[in-house]
C-alpha positions as a printed Julia matrix, in Angstrom:
734×3 Matrix{Float64}:
  -3.78   25.99  -20.33
  -0.4    25.93  -18.61
   2.86   27.78  -19.17
   6.51   26.8   -19.2
   6.67   27.87  -15.56
   4.0    25.31  -14.59
   4.87   23.33  -11.44
   3.54   20.14  -13.08
   6.45   17.76  -13.55
   8.86   19.75  -11.39
  10.82   18.34   -8.39
   8.98   20.5    -5.86
   9.69   20.18   -2.12
   6.83   18.97    0.06
   4.36   21.71    0.92
   3.67   20.01    4.27
   7.36   19.67    5.06
   7.66   22.76    7.29
   4.74   21.6     9.45
   6.33   18.21    9.95
   9.87   19.33   10.73
   8.63   21.98   13.18
   6.29   19.58   14.98
   3.14   21.44   13.98
   1.69   18.48   12.06
  -0.66   16.61   14.38
  -1.3    12.91   14.13
  -4.23   10.86   15.38
  -2.85   10.4    18.89
  -1.77   14.03   19.31
  -4.99   16.03   19.28
  -5.66   17.58   22.69
  -9.24   17.56   23.99
 -10.68   18.68   27.34
 -11.32   15.92   29.89
  -9.8    13.3    27.6
  -9.65    9.71   28.81
  -7.19    7.08   27.64
  -7.77    3.45   26.71
  -5.4     0.5    27.02
  -6.21   -2.67   25.09
  -5.96   -6.1    26.72
  -5.21   -8.94   24.29
  -5.89  -12.67   24.41
  -3.09  -15.07   25.29
  -4.54  -18.11   23.51
  -4.95  -18.7    19.79
  -8.35  -20.37   19.83
 -11.11  -21.05   22.33
 -13.57  -19.24   24.58
 -13.43  -16.75   27.42
 -14.93  -18.37   30.5
 -14.62  -15.32   32.74
 -12.95  -11.95   33.01
 -12.16  -10.74   36.52
 -11.62   -6.99   36.28
 -12.1    -6.21   39.97
  -8.45   -5.43   40.65
  -8.28   -3.12   37.63
 -11.49   -1.35   38.54
 -10.18   -0.72   42.06
  -7.24    1.32   40.76
  -7.9     5.06   41.37
  -8.39    6.84   38.05
  -9.82    3.85   36.19
 -13.16    4.86   34.71
 -14.23    1.71   32.86
 -13.25   -1.82   31.96
 -15.04   -2.67   28.73
 -15.57   -6.28   27.62
 -17.99   -8.24   25.47
 -20.26   -8.42   28.51
 -20.85   -4.68   28.99
 -20.11   -3.02   25.65
 -22.74   -0.75   24.07
 -25.03   -2.21   21.37
 -23.44   -3.02   18.01
 -24.63   -4.56   14.76
 -25.27   -8.29   14.83
 -24.59   -9.29   11.23
 -21.62   -9.3     8.88
 -22.65   -6.63    6.4
 -22.35   -3.58    8.7
 -18.79   -4.64    9.56
 -17.67   -4.84    5.94
 -15.53   -2.03    4.62
 -14.2    -1.02    1.19
 -11.19   -3.32    1.54
 -12.92   -6.24    3.26
 -12.09   -9.79    2.22
 -14.8   -12.35    1.53
 -16.23  -13.87    4.68
 -17.22  -12.58    8.12
 -15.29   -9.48    9.26
 -13.78   -9.51   12.73
 -16.01   -7.88   15.37
 -14.1    -6.48   18.37
 -15.58   -7.36   21.8
 -18.53   -9.07   20.11
 -18.72  -12.3    22.12
 -16.67  -14.78   24.12
 -15.0   -16.46   21.12
 -11.21  -16.17   20.73
 -10.2   -16.45   17.09
  -6.47  -15.72   17.26
  -3.67  -14.95   19.71
  -3.57  -11.24   20.43
  -7.28  -10.69   19.84
  -8.52   -7.66   21.82
 -10.7    -8.89   24.68
 -10.96   -5.83   26.94
 -10.37   -2.08   27.04
  -9.36   -0.31   30.24
 -10.24    3.4    30.22
  -8.47    5.64   32.72
  -7.36    9.2    33.38
  -3.99    8.61   31.69
  -2.5     6.05   29.34
   0.07    4.54   31.69
  -2.63    3.97   34.31
  -4.89    2.28   31.76
  -2.15   -0.08   30.64
  -1.11   -0.88   34.21
  -4.69   -1.64   35.22
  -5.02   -3.86   32.17
  -2.18   -6.02   33.49
  -4.27   -6.75   36.61
  -7.18   -8.31   34.71
  -7.52  -12.07   35.19
  -8.96  -14.07   32.29
  -9.98  -17.74   32.35
 -10.09  -19.47   28.97
 -11.28  -22.73   27.54
  -8.5   -23.31   25.06
  -9.05  -25.36   21.91
  -6.53  -26.97   19.59
  -5.17  -24.44   17.11
  -3.2   -24.48   13.87
  -1.0   -21.57   12.79
   1.56  -23.38   10.61
   0.89  -23.04    6.89
   3.39  -25.76    6.0
   1.64  -28.27    8.26
  -1.78  -27.59    6.76
  -1.17  -27.37    3.01
  -3.52  -30.29    2.36
  -6.37  -28.19    3.81
  -6.12  -25.57    1.08
  -9.11  -24.5    -0.98
  -9.37  -22.38   -4.13
  -9.05  -18.66   -3.46
 -12.04  -16.52   -4.52
  -9.94  -14.92   -7.25
 -10.87  -14.24  -10.86
  -7.85  -15.88  -12.47
  -7.21  -15.73  -16.22
  -8.3   -18.81  -18.1
  -5.5   -21.26  -18.93
  -4.1   -20.88  -22.42
  -2.67  -23.68  -24.49
  -1.62  -26.93  -22.83
   1.02  -26.11  -20.23
   1.5   -29.7   -19.04
   2.15  -31.03  -22.54
   4.43  -28.12  -23.43
   6.45  -28.66  -20.26
   6.85  -32.33  -21.1
   8.29  -31.58  -24.53
  10.4   -28.53  -23.61
  14.15  -28.64  -24.25
  14.81  -27.0   -20.89
  12.71  -27.21  -17.74
  12.81  -25.55  -14.34
  10.53  -26.78  -11.54
  11.09  -24.85   -8.3
   9.39  -23.88   -5.05
   9.73  -20.56   -3.23
   8.41  -19.43    0.13
   7.94  -16.05    1.74
   7.31  -15.33    5.44
   4.75  -13.27    7.3
   5.72   -9.59    7.31
   4.11   -6.79    9.31
   3.69   -3.2     8.12
   5.33   -1.5    11.1
   4.86    2.15   10.13
   6.55    4.66   12.42
   3.21    5.92   13.79
   1.24    3.27   15.71
  -2.49    3.09   15.08
  -4.5     5.47   17.25
  -8.01    6.9    17.46
  -9.05   10.01   19.4
 -12.84   10.21   19.75
 -14.25   13.65   20.55
 -17.65   13.18   22.18
 -19.7    16.19   21.06
 -22.95   15.43   22.9
 -26.25   14.25   21.44
 -24.43   11.13   20.28
 -22.34   12.96   17.67
 -18.67   12.08   17.32
 -15.66   13.76   15.72
 -12.82   11.27   15.44
  -9.12   11.71   14.68
  -7.93    8.42   13.25
  -4.86    6.96   11.58
  -6.33    5.76    8.3
  -5.92    5.62    4.54
  -9.64    6.21    4.05
 -11.6     8.61    6.27
 -14.89    7.93    4.5
 -14.32    4.18    4.68
 -13.95    4.46    8.47
 -16.97    6.74    8.73
 -19.26    4.34    6.84
 -17.91    1.4     8.86
 -18.71    3.08   12.18
 -22.11    4.26   10.93
 -22.98    0.66   10.12
 -21.59   -0.93   13.29
 -23.19    1.58   15.67
 -26.21    2.7    13.65
 -25.04    6.32   13.72
 -25.69    7.52   10.18
 -24.86   11.19    9.7
 -23.43   11.65   13.21
 -19.77   10.73   12.66
 -16.93   12.76   11.14
 -13.44   11.3    10.66
 -10.39   13.56   10.44
  -6.91   12.4     9.46
  -4.71   15.25    8.18
  -1.38   13.48    8.67
  -0.43    9.8     8.72
   2.97    8.62    9.88
   3.28    5.81    7.36
   0.79    3.03    6.7
   1.82    0.87    3.7
  -1.66   -0.68    3.66
  -2.18   -1.04    7.42
  -4.69    1.81    7.32
  -6.81    0.52    4.45
  -9.22   -1.23    6.82
 -10.53    0.21   10.11
  -8.39   -1.36   12.84
  -9.87   -2.51   16.12
  -8.77    0.44   18.23
 -11.26    2.62   16.32
 -14.55    0.85   17.21
 -13.25    0.15   20.72
 -12.57    3.85   21.31
 -16.08    4.63   20.04
 -17.6     2.02   22.37
 -15.89    3.63   25.35
 -16.9     7.16   24.34
 -20.53    6.14   23.91
 -20.54    4.22   27.18
 -18.99    7.03   29.23
 -20.25    9.98   27.17
 -16.68   11.26   27.31
 -13.87   11.8    24.83
 -11.52    8.8    24.63
  -8.19    8.06   22.96
  -6.91    4.56   22.25
  -3.32    4.17   21.06
  -1.81    0.78   20.27
   1.58   -0.31   21.57
   4.23   -1.47   19.1
   3.56   -5.08   20.14
  -0.14   -4.59   19.38
   0.74   -3.51   15.85
   1.34   -7.23   15.3
  -2.23   -8.18   16.3
  -4.02   -7.39   13.03
  -3.27   -7.55    9.28
   0.07   -8.48    7.67
   1.59   -9.82    4.46
   0.67  -13.51    4.4
   3.07  -16.44    4.4
   3.1   -18.15    0.99
   4.45  -21.19   -0.79
   4.77  -20.92   -4.56
   5.7   -23.46   -7.19
   6.73  -22.45  -10.68
   7.43  -24.7   -13.64
   8.96  -23.16  -16.76
   9.71  -24.78  -20.08
  11.84  -23.27  -22.84
  12.96  -24.18  -26.33
  16.63  -24.67  -27.2
  16.9   -21.02  -28.3
  15.49  -19.71  -24.99
  11.93  -19.08  -26.12
   9.46  -19.68  -23.29
   7.1   -22.52  -24.17
   5.24  -23.15  -20.92
   4.67  -21.61  -17.51
   2.69  -22.8   -14.51
   2.46  -20.86  -11.27
   0.69  -22.17   -8.17
   0.54  -20.11   -5.0
  -0.75  -21.16   -1.6
  -1.21  -18.45    1.0
  -2.52  -18.37    4.54
  -5.71  -16.66    5.62
  -7.9   -16.53    8.73
 -10.75  -18.91    9.45
 -13.26  -16.08    9.18
 -12.19  -14.34    5.93
 -10.58  -15.43    2.65
  -7.89  -12.82    2.02
  -7.14  -12.74   -1.69
  -4.62  -10.69   -3.64
  -3.26  -10.6    -7.2
  -0.4   -13.04   -6.76
  -0.09  -15.24   -9.85
  -1.65  -13.11  -12.59
   1.65  -11.31  -13.23
   3.15  -14.56  -14.5
   0.57  -14.66  -17.27
   1.16  -11.09  -18.47
   4.82  -10.22  -18.0
   6.36  -12.48  -20.66
   5.31  -13.91  -24.01
   4.32  -17.53  -23.47
   1.74  -19.62  -25.39
   1.01  -22.21  -22.66
   0.16  -20.88  -19.2
  -1.71  -22.26  -16.2
  -2.22  -20.29  -12.98
  -3.57  -21.51   -9.64
  -4.08  -19.77   -6.3
  -5.23  -21.46   -3.09
  -5.73  -20.5     0.54
  -5.22  -22.31    3.84
  -7.4   -21.13    6.75
  -5.51  -20.89   10.04
  -6.15  -19.62   13.56
  -4.69  -16.2    12.77
  -6.02  -12.76   11.95
  -6.86  -12.02    8.32
  -3.89  -10.84    6.23
  -4.04   -7.31    4.84
  -2.83   -5.53    1.73
   0.8    -4.54    2.12
   2.74   -2.41   -0.34
   2.28   -3.97   -3.79
  -0.03   -6.67   -2.41
   0.42   -9.94   -4.28
   2.96   -8.54   -6.72
   5.73   -8.17   -4.13
   5.63  -11.91   -3.44
   4.29  -13.26   -6.73
   6.81  -11.4    -8.88
   9.59  -12.41   -6.47
   8.94  -16.06   -7.29
   8.47  -15.44  -11.03
  11.62  -13.36  -11.39
  13.75  -15.85   -9.46
  12.41  -18.66  -11.67
  13.17  -16.59  -14.78
  16.74  -16.18  -13.56
  17.03  -19.92  -13.0
  15.74  -20.6   -16.5
  18.16  -18.08  -17.99
  21.02  -20.04  -16.49
  19.47  -23.34  -17.63
  19.41  -22.21  -21.27
  22.8   -20.47  -20.98
  21.6   -16.9   -21.57
  22.26  -13.62  -19.85
  19.25  -12.91  -17.56
  18.51   -9.6   -19.26
  18.85  -11.07  -22.74
  16.52  -13.91  -21.74
  13.85  -11.42  -20.65
  14.2    -9.41  -23.84
  13.93  -12.65  -25.83
  10.51  -13.27  -24.23
   9.27   -9.67  -24.14
   5.47   -9.36  -24.24
   4.01   -6.68  -26.49
   0.46   -7.43  -25.28
  -1.12   -8.46  -22.0
  -1.96  -12.05  -22.86
  -4.16  -12.48  -19.77
  -6.61  -10.0   -21.3
  -5.46  -10.22  -24.93
  -5.14   -6.44  -24.98
  -2.41   -4.03  -26.04
  -0.81   -1.88  -23.38
  -1.81    1.77  -23.32
   1.95    2.36  -23.16
   4.89    0.18  -22.24
   8.43    1.54  -22.02
   9.88   -1.56  -20.34
  12.47   -2.02  -23.1
  13.72    1.47  -22.34
  13.81    0.58  -18.62
  16.0    -2.41  -19.44
  18.29   -0.39  -21.7
  18.7     2.7   -19.56
  18.89    0.81  -16.29
  21.5    -1.61  -17.63
  23.55    1.25  -19.02
  23.44    3.19  -15.75
  24.35    0.07  -13.75
  27.06   -1.19  -16.1
  25.32   -4.53  -16.58
  27.01   -5.37  -19.88
  30.4    -5.83  -18.19
  28.93   -8.61  -16.05
  30.56  -12.03  -16.01
  27.91  -14.71  -16.47
  29.52  -17.43  -14.4
  28.55  -17.61  -10.69
  31.39  -16.98   -8.22
  33.44  -15.35  -10.99
  33.48  -11.78   -9.62
  35.4   -10.87   -6.48
  36.76   -7.85   -4.66
  39.29   -8.93   -2.06
  37.58  -11.26    0.4
  34.1   -10.38   -0.9
  32.21  -12.3    -3.57
  30.46   -9.89   -5.96
  27.1   -10.71   -7.46
  24.95   -8.84  -10.0
  21.27   -9.65  -10.31
  18.27   -8.07  -11.98
  14.51   -8.35  -12.25
  11.44   -6.92  -13.91
   8.75   -5.09  -11.96
   5.11   -4.55  -12.86
   2.03   -3.02  -11.25
  -1.42   -2.25  -12.57
  -2.02    1.44  -13.38
  -5.41    1.86  -11.75
  -7.89    4.71  -11.71
 -10.97    4.79   -9.48
 -13.92    7.18   -9.29
 -13.1    10.26   -7.22
 -14.46   13.73   -6.54
 -12.87   17.09   -5.81
 -13.96   20.65   -5.19
 -12.13   23.8    -6.29
 -13.01   27.19   -4.8
 -11.45   30.52   -5.77
 -11.76   32.98   -2.92
 -11.46   36.77   -2.72
  -7.8    37.68   -2.67
  -7.03   35.03   -5.29
  -6.55   32.02   -3.03
  -7.52   28.67   -4.56
  -8.81   26.09   -2.08
  -9.02   22.55   -3.49
 -10.26   19.61   -1.46
 -10.97   15.89   -1.53
 -11.33   13.29    1.23
  -8.16   11.46    0.26
  -5.1    10.8     2.46
  -1.4    11.55    2.55
   0.45    8.66    4.17
   3.8    10.31    3.52
   3.69    9.85   -0.25
   3.37   13.55   -1.08
  -0.35   13.82   -1.81
  -0.56   17.36   -0.45
   2.25   18.42   -2.75
   1.29   16.78   -6.03
  -2.37   17.84   -5.73
  -1.2    21.4    -5.13
   0.97   21.14   -8.23
  -1.88   19.78  -10.36
  -4.28   22.5    -9.19
  -1.72   25.28   -9.61
  -0.9    24.13  -13.13
  -4.56   23.81  -14.12
  -5.45   27.26  -12.78
  -2.25   29.01  -13.8
  -1.47   30.11  -10.25
   1.7    29.96   -8.19
   1.68   27.09   -5.7
   1.77   29.57   -2.82
  -1.78   30.61   -3.72
  -3.14   27.04   -3.61
  -4.36   25.32   -0.45
  -5.13   21.61   -0.86
  -7.17   20.0     1.91
  -7.63   16.29    2.59
  -8.21   13.77    5.37
 -11.74   14.84    6.32
 -14.78   12.63    5.72
 -16.95   15.71    5.11
 -15.0    16.57    1.94
 -15.67   15.37   -1.61
 -15.73   11.59   -2.02
 -12.39    9.88   -2.56
 -11.32    6.23   -2.8
  -8.95    4.57   -0.37
  -5.41    5.88   -0.63
  -3.74    2.78   -1.98
  -2.83    0.78   -5.06
  -0.76    3.63   -6.52
  -4.04    5.1    -7.74
  -4.31    8.36   -5.8
  -2.69   10.68   -8.34
  -4.56    9.05  -11.23
  -7.91    9.1    -9.41
  -7.95   12.16   -7.15
  -5.48   14.07   -9.31
  -7.78   13.72  -12.31
 -10.7    14.98  -10.21
  -8.64   17.95   -9.02
  -7.7    18.86  -12.57
 -11.29   18.55  -13.78
 -12.62   20.62  -10.85
 -10.21   23.4   -11.8
 -11.26   23.14  -15.43
 -14.92   23.36  -14.38
 -13.98   26.5   -12.48
 -12.59   27.92  -15.73
 -16.1    27.99  -17.16
 -17.47   29.77  -14.1
 -14.71   32.36  -14.29
 -15.49   32.94  -17.96
 -19.2    33.24  -17.21
 -18.46   35.81  -14.52
 -16.12   37.76  -16.79
 -18.81   37.9   -19.51
 -21.4    39.52  -17.22
 -20.6    43.04  -18.4
 -22.04   43.95  -21.84
 -18.72   45.58  -22.69
 -16.68   42.6   -21.62
 -13.81   41.79  -24.02
 -14.62   38.13  -23.35
 -18.08   38.33  -24.91
 -18.48   35.41  -27.3
 -15.09   33.9   -26.42
 -15.38   30.08  -26.07
 -13.66   28.25  -23.25
 -11.22   26.43  -25.5
  -9.73   29.75  -26.65
  -8.71   30.72  -23.13
  -5.43   30.2   -21.34
  -4.79   30.52  -17.63
  -1.3    31.51  -16.53
   0.42   33.84  -14.09
  -2.84   34.42  -12.26
  -4.49   35.73  -15.42
  -7.24   34.6   -17.78
  -6.43   35.48  -21.39
  -8.06   34.95  -24.76
  -5.55   33.55  -27.22
  -4.44   36.13  -29.78
  -6.45   38.91  -28.06
  -4.15   41.23  -26.06
  -7.21   43.28  -25.06
  -8.93   40.25  -23.48
  -6.92   39.67  -20.32
  -7.97   39.92  -16.72
  -6.59   38.7   -13.4
  -8.52   35.98  -11.59
  -8.43   38.19   -8.52
 -10.33   40.91  -10.41
 -13.02   38.46  -11.49
 -13.51   37.2    -7.93
 -13.54   40.73   -6.52
 -16.51   41.51   -8.77
 -18.37   38.19   -8.56
 -17.52   36.86   -5.13
 -16.09   33.41   -4.51
 -16.65   30.81   -7.22
 -16.47   27.06   -6.83
 -16.91   23.88   -8.81
 -17.16   20.25   -7.74
 -16.77   17.3   -10.12
 -17.04   13.52  -10.05
 -14.24   12.05  -12.16
 -14.59    8.58  -13.67
 -12.06    6.42  -15.53
 -12.29    7.12  -19.25
 -14.05    4.6   -21.51
 -10.97    4.6   -23.74
  -9.2     2.53  -21.05
 -11.49   -0.43  -21.74
  -9.62   -1.51  -24.86
  -6.2    -1.45  -23.23
  -4.19   -2.95  -20.42
  -2.62   -0.29  -18.22
   0.52   -0.97  -16.18
   3.63    0.55  -14.68
   6.91   -1.26  -15.34
  10.43   -1.24  -13.97
  13.82   -2.88  -14.28
  15.95   -3.26  -11.17
  19.68   -4.01  -11.12
  21.45   -4.93   -7.87
  25.0    -5.54   -6.72
  25.66   -7.57   -3.58
  28.87   -8.23   -1.67
  28.95  -11.53    0.2
  31.48  -12.42    2.88
  32.17  -16.05    2.08
  33.36  -16.92    5.59
  30.62  -15.15    7.54
  27.74  -15.47    5.09
  26.83  -11.79    5.44
  25.24  -10.05    2.47
  25.4    -6.32    1.74
  23.58   -4.63   -1.14
  26.27   -2.19   -2.2
  24.34   -0.49   -4.98
  21.09   -0.69   -6.92
  19.54    0.98   -9.95
  15.79    1.16  -10.52
  14.56    2.33  -13.9
  10.83    3.06  -13.87
   8.27    3.77  -16.61
   5.3     5.37  -14.88
   3.85    7.66  -17.51
   3.99   11.37  -16.73
   5.58   11.95  -13.33
   3.96   14.89  -11.54
   6.82   15.38   -9.08
  10.11   13.55   -9.73
  11.33   14.39   -6.23
   8.47   12.82   -4.24
   8.17   10.02   -6.82
  11.88    9.32   -6.52
  11.45    9.19   -2.73
   8.8     6.51   -3.25
  11.09    4.38   -5.42
  13.99    4.7    -2.99
  11.67    3.62   -0.16
  10.56    0.65   -2.24
  14.17   -0.35   -2.9
  14.98   -0.21    0.81
  11.93   -2.31    1.66
  12.75   -4.79   -1.11
  16.23   -5.18    0.34
  14.65   -5.72    3.75
  12.26   -8.28    2.29
  15.17  -10.16    0.74
  17.58  -10.11    3.66
  15.89   -9.07    6.92
  12.12   -9.13    7.42
  10.31  -12.09    8.95
   7.65  -12.23   11.64
   8.41  -15.42   13.55
   5.69  -17.42   15.27
   5.77  -20.04   18.0
   3.28  -22.53   16.6
   2.84  -24.25   19.97
   1.47  -20.98   21.33
   0.18  -19.62   18.02
   1.82  -16.32   18.95
   4.25  -13.96   17.18
   7.5   -13.8    19.1
   9.54  -10.94   17.59
   6.79   -8.33   17.92
   9.09   -5.33   18.38
  11.68   -3.24   16.54
  14.58   -4.96   18.29
  13.95   -8.42   16.86
  11.78   -7.7    13.82
  14.69   -6.79   11.6
  14.39   -4.01    9.04
  17.22   -2.35    7.12
  19.03    0.54    8.78
  21.31    3.1     7.16
  24.34    0.82    7.52
  22.58   -1.85    5.42
  21.93    0.4     2.44
  24.41    1.27   -0.26
  24.09    3.58   -3.26
  20.53    3.74   -4.63
  19.95    5.24   -8.06
  16.49    5.97   -9.52
  15.7     7.04  -13.05
  12.34    7.67  -14.68
  12.08    6.6   -18.3
  10.13    8.93  -20.55
   6.73    7.42  -21.3
   3.74    9.14  -22.9
   0.28    7.72  -22.36
  -2.83    9.36  -23.8
  -5.15    6.6   -22.56
  -4.44    5.88  -18.9
  -5.98    9.19  -17.69
  -6.02   12.9   -18.51
  -2.82   13.45  -16.53
  -0.95   10.65  -18.3
   0.22    9.5   -14.85
   0.4     5.87  -13.65
   1.48    6.06  -10.0
   4.7     4.95   -8.31
   3.91    3.9    -4.72
   3.89    0.15   -5.39
   6.27   -0.36   -8.3
   9.33    0.58   -6.23
   9.27   -2.67   -4.23
   8.06   -5.11   -6.89
  10.74   -7.61   -7.83
  13.52   -6.04   -5.75
  13.8    -9.08   -3.48
  14.23  -11.26   -6.58
  17.01   -9.02   -7.92
  18.81   -9.4    -4.58
  18.28  -13.17   -4.5
  19.5   -13.48   -8.08
  22.58  -11.4    -7.23
  23.29  -13.65   -4.23
  23.22  -16.66   -6.54
  25.53  -14.95   -9.02
  27.93  -14.19   -6.18
  27.85  -17.56   -4.42
  26.43  -20.15   -6.8
  23.83  -21.01   -4.16
  20.09  -20.59   -4.65
  18.13  -19.54   -1.58
  14.43  -19.85   -2.35
  13.12  -19.22    1.17
  13.04  -15.58    2.25
  14.7   -13.9     4.03
  18.21  -14.85    2.86
  20.01  -15.11    6.19
  23.57  -16.21    6.81
  22.54  -19.65    8.1
  21.0   -20.38    4.69
  24.2   -19.41    2.87
  26.84  -21.06    5.03
C-alpha cells in the first residue's frame, strides 16, 4: 500500500528539528505558569543512619520562602511498597522520598525548600541544620564480595559440563574484568513542573521516558486516581535515567498539594548523581578451546552492586551463552547489597558491561590459540541461540563481519602486538561483536484523518532525542500514502493511547507497529465511507485490492475507482481508528536479536600513555531501518559513549564518606570533540518477516554494545598490555 516515493526507509531530517534549533521546544523545566513556586532539594550528608532533628527556622525566616517540607510535615502518602512500584521497578522495596527519618544513602533527599524563585529556595536550603545519628556504612563492592547473594534473574540452565571441559581443553583463559559506576548525565537535568488546577487535580510537565508510568506511580502514592495528567513533549536526553519516576516528581507533587499552588522542582547537576546509575561490576570468565580454536567451554560469573532495599538485576551474562557456539556453558550472576541508591538501566543495560567482558576474553583466547580475532569469532559462529535452543528470526552477523572488516581494512592487520607504528605512536586495531535483543511490547495508537486531509496520529510514547517524532511520522505517512507534511504525530501525554516505556530499543517495533496498524484500520473506515453511495465505484471492492498513495485511495486495475482521501473526509467528516498491537505469535518459535561488528583503531603515545581512538567502523544488522539518518545518529552516539566507557567515564566514590566525589561535568570525564576521530556506520541489509510487521529491530542500544571491548582489544594490540579494569587511563598503561 505504499509507492516508490514512500518516506519509509529514507534518511529524513527530524520533523522536530526546527522547534529545537529555534528554541520553541519546551522541556519540563521551561513551562511558564502563573504564580509558580520553585523547590530546592536538600540532600543527606551521611550514607546511613537516622535524622534526629531538622532545624529549618533560619530557612523559614528568609523572605520569599513559602514552605520547608520534610518527613515530619509532608502530605499523606501510601504506606506500603506496592503503590511505589513502577513499570521498571527492581525487586524489593522502592525508595520513598521524605517517608521517614531513615537515611539509606548519601545524597538522599531529606527536605524541600519552596520559595518564590529557585535561587532563593537553594540558598534557604543551605541554612537548614540537620542532626544525624550516623551508622556504619559500606559502599565498596570489592570489600563486600563475600556478602553476595544470587540475583533474582532467570538464567539459562547450564549445558554440558563446563568444569570438566575446561580441565581437558588444549587452551584455557581465566580472567577477571571490572567496570566502574557510571552516571547517565543527560544534558537536561531532571525536572518536574506541577500545575495545580484546583479540586486536587494536577497537570504535570515531567522529564520522563514513560508518562503513563509516572501517572500510575503518582496515582498510587497519593491516592489520586484519574486526577493526574503527565506531559512530556521533549526530553533532553535520558539514556535510561527517565525510565523510573525520580524523586523530584513526588516531592514537587507533595509541595503543590500542601500549598495548593503550582510548583517546579529542578535538580542541580550534582543531584543528578543522587539516584540511579550503571552499577559497578566484577566479572570472571573462563574459556577453554581445542587445538584448532573451537570453543569447548565457557563460564561467566558476574557480581554487581545493588542497594539494600532493592535487587537491581539486568541481563549481564546471558549474552555469553548465545553469542558463540559452545557445548559446555555455565552462567552465574550475583548481587552485593550496599548503602547506595539502587542502580538503574543505562543504555544497553547489562549488555554494555557483560559483552565488554566476553569480547575481551574472546580476544585473549584468540591470541592464546594463535588466531586472528575475527577468524576466531567466525570459527565459533552460532547459527542458533543455544540459551533457548531456537533459530534466529534473522541474523546477518556474518555480513557485519565481512562488510565492516572490508570498510575498515582489517585484513591488512599485523597480528603481533606492538608491531604497528606511525612515528612516535603505537597503532592498535581491535574488534568486537555486539548483540541486543530485538524486543516488541504491547502498544496502542490512534490515527485520525481530519477535514482538509491532515492525519493526526498519537501514542503516549516518548522522544528522548532518538527521532521518535520523525520515524512515527514516516511510518504513518507511508501507511496512509500521504506526504509527511500532512502528518502530525503526537506523543508525551499520559491521556493518549497506551504505550510502553521508551527504552530497550523497542519503541519503533512496538509503537511503530501500532501506528501502522492504526492507519491500516483507518483504511477500512475510509473504504466504508467511500462505499456509502449506491453508485460508488468502490462497491464490492475488498480492502486488499486497494492502494493508498499520493493522497489517493485507488482500486488496483480500476482507473475509474480513485478518490482523494480529502474528498472522502469532506463527505463523511473526520474518521479515526485506534488499535492495540501485540507481538505476533510467530515470534515464539524464534530468537530475535540485533547484531553488530565494531572495528577500532587506537593511537597510543608510548611515553605519555595517552590513548586516542583515531577511527572506528560499526556495521549493524538491525532488520529494516526506518530512517538511516536518525538510526545512524544513534550508532554514532553509541560509538562515542563506548569510547567514553573505555577511556574516560568513572564515578569515583570516597568510601569513608560513602559519597560520590566527581559529581560534575568538570571531573566526571566524558569524550569531547577532540577525543573523537573518524566514525563510520554502515547498515547491513537484513530481511526479517518474523520480528514484527515493520521488519525493524531497533538501534538505540546496539551502538554501544561491545565498543569498549574493541577499544581495549586495540590498546592491547598496540601496547601488548591488557587492561581489564575500566576505564583505561594512562596510569594503568605506563
